[in-house]
Amino acid sequence: MNDNDQLKSRNNTKPAVKSNLERQAFDHQLALLKRRKRRHLRTVFLAIVAAITFVWAAISVWDVEPEEMLEFFTMSLLLVVILMLLAALLVGIKSVFRRFFN
């Protein structure tokens, strides 16, 4: 067996658990991670449903034109992209300053 095969077999194995107490702690941590992931997915799902509900309410209850809502959406999306680009630029400037002045 060469080194790559050993690395592959080592990466595919489960972590060795020595005692029952360690196994319980490992299972508890795994359950917490699953619960946390489920909670985050539920939050994202509820946020999307709430956004759709707000758009529907604006169009049907307050008679906002769908074209106007699409315009608001594109402006919001453009603003988010601009903020992301600005944040990336600032991170780049920070890393350049850190490299030259540290």
Tab-separated table of C-alpha atoms in Angstrom:
chain	number	residue	atom	x	y	z
A	1	MET	CA	0.000	0.000	0.000
A	2	ASN	CA	1.405	3.388	-0.942
A	3	ASP	CA	1.099	6.637	1.010
A	4	ASN	CA	-1.997	7.865	-0.861
A	5	ASP	CA	-3.895	4.651	-0.105
A	6	GLN	CA	-2.970	4.930	3.562
A	7	LEU	CA	-4.162	8.546	3.685
A	8	LYS	CA	-7.437	7.639	1.986
A	9	SER	CA	-8.080	4.737	4.327
A	10	ARG	CA	-7.159	6.859	7.330
A	11	ASN	CA	-9.540	9.663	6.254
A	12	ASN	CA	-12.446	7.270	5.707
A	13	THR	CA	-12.280	5.674	9.134
A	14	LYS	CA	-14.385	6.857	12.023
A	15	PRO	CA	-12.608	8.324	15.023
A	16	ALA	CA	-11.601	5.717	17.547
A	17	VAL	CA	-13.648	5.966	20.716
A	18	LYS	CA	-11.951	4.427	23.709
A	19	SER	CA	-14.567	4.286	26.411
A	20	ASN	CA	-18.304	4.385	26.830
A	21	LEU	CA	-18.074	7.871	28.335
A	22	GLU	CA	-16.147	9.169	25.324
A	23	ARG	CA	-18.684	7.521	22.992
A	24	GLN	CA	-21.539	9.242	24.819
A	25	ALA	CA	-19.749	12.601	24.613
A	26	PHE	CA	-19.123	12.076	20.889
A	27	ASP	CA	-22.768	11.142	20.289
A	28	HIS	CA	-23.897	14.173	22.290
A	29	GLN	CA	-21.711	16.514	20.218
A	30	LEU	CA	-23.025	14.943	17.012
A	31	ALA	CA	-26.624	15.409	18.180
A	32	LEU	CA	-25.915	19.059	19.029
A	33	LEU	CA	-24.467	19.672	15.566
A	34	LYS	CA	-27.490	18.085	13.891
A	35	ARG	CA	-29.870	20.129	16.048
A	36	ARG	CA	-27.957	23.342	15.320
A	37	LYS	CA	-28.000	22.649	11.569
A	38	ARG	CA	-31.743	21.929	11.682
A	39	ARG	CA	-32.333	25.166	13.604
A	40	HIS	CA	-30.378	27.206	11.048
A	41	LEU	CA	-32.233	25.613	8.144
A	42	ARG	CA	-35.555	26.349	9.840
A	43	THR	CA	-34.541	29.990	10.344
A	44	VAL	CA	-33.577	30.385	6.682
A	45	PHE	CA	-36.817	28.734	5.566
A	46	LEU	CA	-38.924	30.997	7.794
A	47	ALA	CA	-37.063	34.106	6.567
A	48	ILE	CA	-37.770	33.190	2.942
A	49	VAL	CA	-41.441	32.500	3.682
A	50	ALA	CA	-41.726	35.819	5.545
A	51	ALA	CA	-40.181	37.722	2.631
A	52	ILE	CA	-42.583	36.091	0.177
A	53	THR	CA	-45.497	36.912	2.490
A	54	PHE	CA	-44.452	40.575	2.707
A	55	VAL	CA	-44.238	40.856	-1.069
A	56	TRP	CA	-47.635	39.184	-1.485
A	57	ALA	CA	-49.164	41.487	1.143
A	58	ALA	CA	-47.697	44.591	-0.490
A	59	ILE	CA	-49.086	43.601	-3.872
A	60	SER	CA	-52.518	42.378	-2.783
A	61	VAL	CA	-53.366	44.463	0.291
A	62	TRP	CA	-51.796	47.819	-0.528
A	63	ASP	CA	-52.079	47.566	-4.325
A	64	VAL	CA	-48.384	48.020	-5.023
A	65	GLU	CA	-47.627	47.259	-8.663
A	66	PRO	CA	-45.612	44.061	-9.237
A	67	GLU	CA	-43.246	46.014	-11.519
A	68	GLU	CA	-42.531	48.412	-8.660
A	69	MET	CA	-41.796	45.480	-6.328
A	70	LEU	CA	-39.437	44.061	-8.956
A	71	GLU	CA	-37.712	47.438	-9.143
A	72	PHE	CA	-37.333	47.497	-5.334
A	73	PHE	CA	-35.940	43.965	-5.439
A	74	THR	CA	-33.368	44.786	-8.131
A	75	MET	CA	-32.283	47.934	-6.277
A	76	SER	CA	-31.901	45.937	-3.060
A	77	LEU	CA	-29.949	43.231	-4.856
A	78	LEU	CA	-27.683	45.840	-6.453
A	79	LEU	CA	-27.077	47.448	-3.066
A	80	VAL	CA	-26.140	44.083	-1.533
A	81	VAL	CA	-23.687	43.412	-4.379
A	82	ILE	CA	-22.146	46.874	-3.946
A	83	LEU	CA	-21.756	46.290	-0.203
A	84	MET	CA	-20.146	42.892	-0.815
A	85	LEU	CA	-17.675	44.416	-3.283
A	86	LEU	CA	-16.886	47.222	-0.837
A	87	ALA	CA	-16.298	44.708	1.955
A	88	ALA	CA	-14.013	42.651	-0.301
A	89	LEU	CA	-12.080	45.792	-1.223
A	90	LEU	CA	-11.646	46.737	2.440
A	91	VAL	CA	-10.468	43.215	3.310
A	92	GLY	CA	-7.948	43.421	0.474
A	93	ILE	CA	-6.678	46.796	1.665
A	94	LYS	CA	-6.415	45.471	5.221
A	95	SER	CA	-4.392	42.453	4.110
A	96	VAL	CA	-2.056	44.666	2.055
A	97	PHE	CA	-1.508	46.988	5.024
A	98	ARG	CA	-0.955	44.020	7.309
A	99	ARG	CA	1.623	42.549	4.920
A	100	PHE	CA	3.600	45.791	4.511
A	101	PHE	CA	3.329	47.280	8.014
A	102	ASN	CA	3.469	44.214	10.218
